[in-house]
CSV table of C-alpha atoms in Angstrom, one decimal:
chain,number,residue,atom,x,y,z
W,1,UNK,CA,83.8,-22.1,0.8
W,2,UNK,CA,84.3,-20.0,3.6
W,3,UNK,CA,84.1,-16.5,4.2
W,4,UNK,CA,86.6,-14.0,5.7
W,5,UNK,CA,83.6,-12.4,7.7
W,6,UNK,CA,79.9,-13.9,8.7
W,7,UNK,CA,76.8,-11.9,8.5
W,8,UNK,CA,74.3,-12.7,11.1
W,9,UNK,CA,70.9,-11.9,9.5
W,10,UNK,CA,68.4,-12.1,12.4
W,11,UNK,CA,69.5,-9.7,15.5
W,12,UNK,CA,68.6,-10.2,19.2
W,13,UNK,CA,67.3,-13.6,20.2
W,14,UNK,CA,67.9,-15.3,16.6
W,15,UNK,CA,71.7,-14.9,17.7
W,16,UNK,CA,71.3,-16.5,20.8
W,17,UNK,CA,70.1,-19.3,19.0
W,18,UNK,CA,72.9,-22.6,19.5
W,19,UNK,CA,73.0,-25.4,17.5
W,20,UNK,CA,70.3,-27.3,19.1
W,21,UNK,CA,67.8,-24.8,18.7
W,22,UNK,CA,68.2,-24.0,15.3
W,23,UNK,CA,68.4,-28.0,14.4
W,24,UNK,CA,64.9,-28.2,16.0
W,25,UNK,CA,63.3,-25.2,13.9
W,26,UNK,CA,64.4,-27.2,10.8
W,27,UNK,CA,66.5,-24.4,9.6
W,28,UNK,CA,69.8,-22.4,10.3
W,29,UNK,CA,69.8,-19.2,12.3
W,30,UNK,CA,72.1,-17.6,9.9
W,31,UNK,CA,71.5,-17.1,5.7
W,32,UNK,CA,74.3,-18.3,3.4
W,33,UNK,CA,73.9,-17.5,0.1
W,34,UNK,CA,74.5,-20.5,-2.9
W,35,UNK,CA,75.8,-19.3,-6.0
W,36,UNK,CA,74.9,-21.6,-9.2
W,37,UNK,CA,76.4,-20.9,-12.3
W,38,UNK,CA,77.8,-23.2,-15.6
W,39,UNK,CA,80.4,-20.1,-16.2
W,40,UNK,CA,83.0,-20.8,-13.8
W,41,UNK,CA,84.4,-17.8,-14.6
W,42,UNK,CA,81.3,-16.1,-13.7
W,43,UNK,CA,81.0,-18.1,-10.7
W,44,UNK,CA,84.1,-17.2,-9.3
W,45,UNK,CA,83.9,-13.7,-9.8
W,46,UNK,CA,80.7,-13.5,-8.2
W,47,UNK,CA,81.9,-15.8,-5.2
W,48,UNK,CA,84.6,-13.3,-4.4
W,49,UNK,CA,82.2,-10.1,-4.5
W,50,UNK,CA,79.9,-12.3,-2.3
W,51,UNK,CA,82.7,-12.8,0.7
W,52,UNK,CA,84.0,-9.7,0.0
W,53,UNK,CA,80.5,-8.7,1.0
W,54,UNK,CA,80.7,-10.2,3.9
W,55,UNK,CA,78.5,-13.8,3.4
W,56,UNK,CA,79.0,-17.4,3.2
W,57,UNK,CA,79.0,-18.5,0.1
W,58,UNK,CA,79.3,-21.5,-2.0
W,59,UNK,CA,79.0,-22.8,-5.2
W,60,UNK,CA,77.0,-25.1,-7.9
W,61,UNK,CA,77.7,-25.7,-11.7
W,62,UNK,CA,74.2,-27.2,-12.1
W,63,UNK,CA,70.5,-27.4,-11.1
W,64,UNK,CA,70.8,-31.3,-9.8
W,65,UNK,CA,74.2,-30.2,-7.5
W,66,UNK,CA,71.9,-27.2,-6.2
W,67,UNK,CA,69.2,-29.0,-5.0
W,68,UNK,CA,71.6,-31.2,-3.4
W,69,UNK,CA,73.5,-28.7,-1.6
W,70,UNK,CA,69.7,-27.1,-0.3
W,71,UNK,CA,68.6,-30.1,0.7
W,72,UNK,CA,72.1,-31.1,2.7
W,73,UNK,CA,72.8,-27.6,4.3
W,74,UNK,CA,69.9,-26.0,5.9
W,75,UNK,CA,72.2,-22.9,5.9
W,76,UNK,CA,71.6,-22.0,2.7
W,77,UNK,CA,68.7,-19.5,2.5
W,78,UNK,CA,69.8,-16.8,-0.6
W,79,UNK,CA,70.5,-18.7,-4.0
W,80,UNK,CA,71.8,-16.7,-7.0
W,81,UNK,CA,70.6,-18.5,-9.9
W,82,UNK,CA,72.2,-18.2,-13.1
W,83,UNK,CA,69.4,-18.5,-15.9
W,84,UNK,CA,71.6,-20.6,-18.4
W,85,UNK,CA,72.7,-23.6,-17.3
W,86,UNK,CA,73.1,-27.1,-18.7
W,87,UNK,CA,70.4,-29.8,-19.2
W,88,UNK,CA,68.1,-28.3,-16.5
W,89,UNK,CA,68.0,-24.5,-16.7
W,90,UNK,CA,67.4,-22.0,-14.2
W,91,UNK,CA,63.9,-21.6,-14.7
W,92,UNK,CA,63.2,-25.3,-13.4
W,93,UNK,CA,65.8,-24.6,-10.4
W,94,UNK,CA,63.9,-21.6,-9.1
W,95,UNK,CA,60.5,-23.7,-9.8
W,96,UNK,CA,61.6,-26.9,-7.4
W,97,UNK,CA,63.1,-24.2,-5.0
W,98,UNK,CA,59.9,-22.3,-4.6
W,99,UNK,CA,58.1,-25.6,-4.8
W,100,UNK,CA,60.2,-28.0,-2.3
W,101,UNK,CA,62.0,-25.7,-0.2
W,102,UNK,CA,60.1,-22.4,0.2
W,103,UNK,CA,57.2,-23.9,2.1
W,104,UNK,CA,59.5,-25.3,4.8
W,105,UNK,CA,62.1,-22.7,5.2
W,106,UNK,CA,62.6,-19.4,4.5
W,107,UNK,CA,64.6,-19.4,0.8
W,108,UNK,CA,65.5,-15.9,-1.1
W,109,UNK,CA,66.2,-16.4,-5.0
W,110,UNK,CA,67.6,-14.2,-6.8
W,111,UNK,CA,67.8,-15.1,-10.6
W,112,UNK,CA,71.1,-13.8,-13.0
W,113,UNK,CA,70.6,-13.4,-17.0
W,114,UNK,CA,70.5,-11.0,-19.7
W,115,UNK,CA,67.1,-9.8,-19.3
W,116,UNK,CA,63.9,-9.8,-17.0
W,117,UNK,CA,60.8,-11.8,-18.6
W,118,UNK,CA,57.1,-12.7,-17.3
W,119,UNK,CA,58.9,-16.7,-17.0
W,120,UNK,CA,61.3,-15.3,-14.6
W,121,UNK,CA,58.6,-13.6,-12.1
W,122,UNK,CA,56.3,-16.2,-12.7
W,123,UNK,CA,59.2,-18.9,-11.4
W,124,UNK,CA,58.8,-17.3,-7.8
W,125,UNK,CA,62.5,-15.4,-7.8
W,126,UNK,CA,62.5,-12.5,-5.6
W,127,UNK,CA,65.1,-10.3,-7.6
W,128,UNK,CA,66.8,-9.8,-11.2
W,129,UNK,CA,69.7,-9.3,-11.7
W,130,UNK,CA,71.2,-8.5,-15.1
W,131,UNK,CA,74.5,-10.0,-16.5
W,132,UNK,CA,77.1,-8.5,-16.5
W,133,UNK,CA,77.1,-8.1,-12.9
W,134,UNK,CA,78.0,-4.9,-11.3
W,135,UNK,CA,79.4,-4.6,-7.9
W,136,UNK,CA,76.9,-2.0,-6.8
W,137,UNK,CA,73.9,-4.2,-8.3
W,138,UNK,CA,75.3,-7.8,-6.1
W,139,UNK,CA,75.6,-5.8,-3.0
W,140,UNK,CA,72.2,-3.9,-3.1
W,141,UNK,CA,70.4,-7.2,-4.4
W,142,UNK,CA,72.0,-9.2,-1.4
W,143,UNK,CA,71.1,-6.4,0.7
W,144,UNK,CA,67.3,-6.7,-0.5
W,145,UNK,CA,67.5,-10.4,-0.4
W,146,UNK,CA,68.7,-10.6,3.1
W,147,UNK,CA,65.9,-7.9,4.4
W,148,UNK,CA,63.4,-10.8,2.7
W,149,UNK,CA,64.8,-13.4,4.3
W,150,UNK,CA,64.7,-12.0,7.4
W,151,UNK,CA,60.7,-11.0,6.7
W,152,UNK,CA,60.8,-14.8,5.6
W,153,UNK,CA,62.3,-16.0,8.9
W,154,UNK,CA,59.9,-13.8,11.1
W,155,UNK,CA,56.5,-15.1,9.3
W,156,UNK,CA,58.1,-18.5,10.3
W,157,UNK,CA,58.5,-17.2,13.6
W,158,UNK,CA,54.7,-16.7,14.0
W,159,UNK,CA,53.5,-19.5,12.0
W,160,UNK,CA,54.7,-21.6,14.5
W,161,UNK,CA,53.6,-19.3,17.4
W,162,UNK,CA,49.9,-20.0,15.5
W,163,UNK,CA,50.8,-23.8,15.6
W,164,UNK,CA,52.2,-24.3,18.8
W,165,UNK,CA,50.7,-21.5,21.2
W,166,UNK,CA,51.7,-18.2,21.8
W,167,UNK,CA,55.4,-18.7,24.1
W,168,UNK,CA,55.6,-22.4,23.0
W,169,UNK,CA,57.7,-22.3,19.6
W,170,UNK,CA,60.2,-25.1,19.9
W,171,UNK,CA,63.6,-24.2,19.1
W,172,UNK,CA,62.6,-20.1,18.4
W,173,UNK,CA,61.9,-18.9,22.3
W,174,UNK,CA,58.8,-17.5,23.8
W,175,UNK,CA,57.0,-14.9,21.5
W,176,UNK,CA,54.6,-12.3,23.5
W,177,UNK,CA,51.4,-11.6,22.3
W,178,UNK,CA,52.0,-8.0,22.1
W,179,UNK,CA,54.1,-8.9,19.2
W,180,UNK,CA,51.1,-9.1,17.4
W,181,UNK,CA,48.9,-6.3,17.5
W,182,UNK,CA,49.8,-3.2,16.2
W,183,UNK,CA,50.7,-0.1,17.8
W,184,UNK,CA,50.3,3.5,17.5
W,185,UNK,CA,53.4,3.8,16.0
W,186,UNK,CA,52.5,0.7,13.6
W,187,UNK,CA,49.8,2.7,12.4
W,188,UNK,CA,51.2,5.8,12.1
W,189,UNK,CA,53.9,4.7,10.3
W,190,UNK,CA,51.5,2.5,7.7
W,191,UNK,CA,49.3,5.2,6.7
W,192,UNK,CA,52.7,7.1,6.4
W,193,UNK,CA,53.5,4.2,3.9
W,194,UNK,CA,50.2,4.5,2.6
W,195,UNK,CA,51.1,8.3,1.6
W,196,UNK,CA,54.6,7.7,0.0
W,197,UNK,CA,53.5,4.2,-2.2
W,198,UNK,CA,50.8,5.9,-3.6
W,199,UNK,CA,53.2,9.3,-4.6
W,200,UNK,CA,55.9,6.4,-5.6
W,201,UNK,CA,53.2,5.7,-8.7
W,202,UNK,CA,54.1,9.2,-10.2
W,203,UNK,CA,57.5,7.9,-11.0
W,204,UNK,CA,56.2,5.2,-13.3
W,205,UNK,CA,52.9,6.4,-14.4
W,206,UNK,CA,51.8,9.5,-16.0
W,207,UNK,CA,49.7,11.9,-14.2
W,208,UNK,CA,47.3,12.1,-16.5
W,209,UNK,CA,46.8,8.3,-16.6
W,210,UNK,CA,46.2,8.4,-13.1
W,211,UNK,CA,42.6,7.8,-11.6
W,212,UNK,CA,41.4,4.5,-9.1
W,213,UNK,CA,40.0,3.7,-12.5
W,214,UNK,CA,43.3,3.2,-14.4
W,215,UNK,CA,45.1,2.1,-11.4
W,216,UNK,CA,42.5,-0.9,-10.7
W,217,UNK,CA,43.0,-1.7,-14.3
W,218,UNK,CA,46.7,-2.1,-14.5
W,219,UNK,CA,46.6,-3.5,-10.9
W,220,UNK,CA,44.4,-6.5,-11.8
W,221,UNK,CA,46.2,-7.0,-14.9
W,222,UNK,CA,50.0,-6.8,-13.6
W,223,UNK,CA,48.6,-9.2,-11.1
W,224,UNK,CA,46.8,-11.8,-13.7
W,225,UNK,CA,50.4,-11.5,-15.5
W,226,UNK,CA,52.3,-12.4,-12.4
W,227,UNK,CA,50.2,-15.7,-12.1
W,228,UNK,CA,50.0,-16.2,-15.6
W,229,UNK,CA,46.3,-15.6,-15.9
W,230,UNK,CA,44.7,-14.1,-18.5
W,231,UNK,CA,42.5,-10.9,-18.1
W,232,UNK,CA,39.1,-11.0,-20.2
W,233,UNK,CA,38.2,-7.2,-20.6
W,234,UNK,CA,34.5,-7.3,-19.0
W,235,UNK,CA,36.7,-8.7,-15.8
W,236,UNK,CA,38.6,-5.8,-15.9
W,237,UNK,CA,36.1,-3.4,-16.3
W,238,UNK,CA,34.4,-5.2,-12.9
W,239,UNK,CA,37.7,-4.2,-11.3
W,240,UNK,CA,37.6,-0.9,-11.3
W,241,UNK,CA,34.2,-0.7,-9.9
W,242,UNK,CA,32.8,2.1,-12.0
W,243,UNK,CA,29.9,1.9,-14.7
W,244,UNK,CA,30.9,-0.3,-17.2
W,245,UNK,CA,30.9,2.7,-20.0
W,246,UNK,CA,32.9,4.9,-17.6
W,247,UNK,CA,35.4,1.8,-17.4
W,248,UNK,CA,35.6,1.2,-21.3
W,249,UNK,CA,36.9,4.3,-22.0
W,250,UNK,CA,39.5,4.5,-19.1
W,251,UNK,CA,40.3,1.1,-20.7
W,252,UNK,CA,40.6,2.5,-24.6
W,253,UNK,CA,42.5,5.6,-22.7
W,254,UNK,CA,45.3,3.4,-21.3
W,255,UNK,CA,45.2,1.4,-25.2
W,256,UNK,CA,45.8,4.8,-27.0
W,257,UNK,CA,49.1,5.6,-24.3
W,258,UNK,CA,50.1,2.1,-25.2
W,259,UNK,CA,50.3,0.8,-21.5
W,260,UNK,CA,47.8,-2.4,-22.7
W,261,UNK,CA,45.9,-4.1,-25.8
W,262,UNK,CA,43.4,-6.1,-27.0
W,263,UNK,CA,43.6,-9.8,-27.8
W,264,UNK,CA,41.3,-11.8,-29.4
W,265,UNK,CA,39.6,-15.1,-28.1
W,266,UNK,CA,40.6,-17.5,-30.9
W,267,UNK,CA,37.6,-19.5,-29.2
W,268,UNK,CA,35.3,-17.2,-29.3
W,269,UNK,CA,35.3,-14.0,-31.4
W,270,UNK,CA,32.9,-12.6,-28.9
W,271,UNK,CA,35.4,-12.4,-26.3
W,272,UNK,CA,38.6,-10.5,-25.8
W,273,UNK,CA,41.3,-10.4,-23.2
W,274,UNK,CA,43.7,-7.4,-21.7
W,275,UNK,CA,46.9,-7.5,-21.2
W,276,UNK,CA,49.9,-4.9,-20.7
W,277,UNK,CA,52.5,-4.3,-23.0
W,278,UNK,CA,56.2,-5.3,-21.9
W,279,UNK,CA,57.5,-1.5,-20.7
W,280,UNK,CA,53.9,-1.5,-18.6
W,281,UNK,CA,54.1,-4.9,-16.9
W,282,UNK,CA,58.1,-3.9,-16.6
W,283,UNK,CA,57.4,-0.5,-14.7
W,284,UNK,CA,54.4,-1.5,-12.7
W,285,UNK,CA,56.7,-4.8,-11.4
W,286,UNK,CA,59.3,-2.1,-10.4
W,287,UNK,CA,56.1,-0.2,-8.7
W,288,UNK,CA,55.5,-3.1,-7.0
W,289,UNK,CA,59.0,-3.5,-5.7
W,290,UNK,CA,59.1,-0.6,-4.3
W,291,UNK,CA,56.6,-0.4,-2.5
W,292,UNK,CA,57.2,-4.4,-1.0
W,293,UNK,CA,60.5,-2.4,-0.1
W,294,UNK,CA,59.3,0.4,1.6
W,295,UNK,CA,56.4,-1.9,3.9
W,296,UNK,CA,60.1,-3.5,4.8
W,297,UNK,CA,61.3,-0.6,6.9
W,298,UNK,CA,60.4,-0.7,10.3
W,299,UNK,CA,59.2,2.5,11.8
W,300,UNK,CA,61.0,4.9,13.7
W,301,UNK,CA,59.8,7.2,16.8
W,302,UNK,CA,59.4,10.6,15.4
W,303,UNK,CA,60.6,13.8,17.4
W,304,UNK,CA,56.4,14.2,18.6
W,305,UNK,CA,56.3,10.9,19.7
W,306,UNK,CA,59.3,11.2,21.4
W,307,UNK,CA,58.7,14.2,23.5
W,308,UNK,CA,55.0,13.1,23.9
W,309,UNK,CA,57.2,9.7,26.2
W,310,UNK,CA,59.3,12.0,27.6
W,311,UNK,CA,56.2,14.6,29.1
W,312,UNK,CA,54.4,10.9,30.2
């Protein structure tokens, strides 16, 4: 399908790029996003927000054509996934896309369904989006997706400066090593980041919840759920790095709020394992969101920094 309007998602040299170049880094310069959906209803509707967004698009009524279409246009680098399709769902589709095409090129996922589950950010999809689909929702999910694959496309970048030498990246340009290191401002602006993530965890986690004790806890445990790990509680307790007594009872304090539980080791009776309750492992995902988010934004010269060029 094509689009009344074309999005360029890398700025500066990335748009310099001409065809040769960007056949010889394996990949396309520029994202298209791959909409695959059963419901071609659905499909369509979403399509038309898409261009009206201002991307490529096309489409794919199952998990077989989708791979195709990845494999065959190297394009393609933002796939909206809808979670119910025929014969192979959407769960194996964002598997063999993490799997096959992730490690070679950057690929944003975005998966489409009724509700958010541990099988869904386990499958390696960088965004939810939940059905029906709002216009807002598309167009600040793209937006987020698009920022990710542009991160995607610049660890590229310097994967193959690592590979092939600094200023010797075939079909990408020359890449200084100043690129690298990081500046004043880098600094300035991560402890910045530093600052605002960890006032962010006030919006999902009460106050009085809130200690490095509590905080390593659901940290390691939001983590182990992620990978699909299991958490036994004397790990947990090692994870906060306090006495083990001291750690218990932060441990039975977050079980009485009913952030985690207890399960037993049908192995051994001995034994039990942690593990958060849906609404915990629900907000601290959205935690962790938002702060991947905000270590997105590039930072920006303040007015002291400024004036201190100026005077120089």
């Amino acid at each position: 399908m094509n689009s009344p309007a074309n999005i360029s998602i890398l700025a500066g040299d990335w748009s310099a790029l001409n065809e040769g170049n960007s056949a010889s880094a394996g990949w396309a310069p520029i994202s298209h996003v791959l909409i695959v959906s059963n419901d071609a209803e659905c499909a369509a509707s979403c399509s038309e927000l898409v261009e009206s967004l201002g991307y490529f698009c096309d489409l794919a009524s199952d998990a077989l054509g989708a791979l195709q279409s990845i494999a065959s246009d190297t394009g393609i680098g933002i796939v909206l996934v809808d979670l119910k399709l025929d014969q192979l769902d959407g769960l194996f589709l964002l598997k063999e896309i993490s799997e096959r095409f992730a490690p070679a090129r950057p690929m944003v996922t975005v998966a489409v369904g009724e509700e958010l589950s541990v099988e869904v950010m386990r499958s390696g999809a960088s965004d939810f989006l939940a059905k029906p689909v709002a216009v807002d929702d598309l167009s600040y999910s793209l937006r987020r997706a698009a920022s990710r694959w542009t991160t995607l496309a610049q660890q590229f970048r310097l994967n193959a400066a690592n590979q092939f030498g600094v200023g010797m990246v075939p079909g990408i340009g020359t890449l200084s090593k100043a690129q690298t290191e990081p500046s004043s401002l880098d600094l300035q602006d991560l402890g910045q980041k530093i600052i605002k993530s960890r006032q962010n965890r006030l919006k999902f986690i009460d106050a009085s919840l809130l200690n490095e004790a509590t905080w390593g806890i659901l940290l390691d445990l939001t983590v182990a759920a992620l990978k699909g790990e299991r958490v036994a509680t004397s790990s947990a307790c090692a994870a906060t790095q306090a006495p083990l007594s001291t750690a218990l009872r932060h441990v039975n304090q977050l079980i009485v709020a009913g952030w985690i539980k207890r399960v037993g080791d049908t192995k051994d009776r001995r034994r039990t394992f942690l593990e958060l309750r849906p609404h915990a492992f629900d907000l601290m995902v959205k935690f962790l969101r938002l702060t991947w988010e905000l270590h997105q934004q590039k930072p920006v010269a303040g007015k002291g920094a400024e004036r201190r060029r100026l005077s120089n």
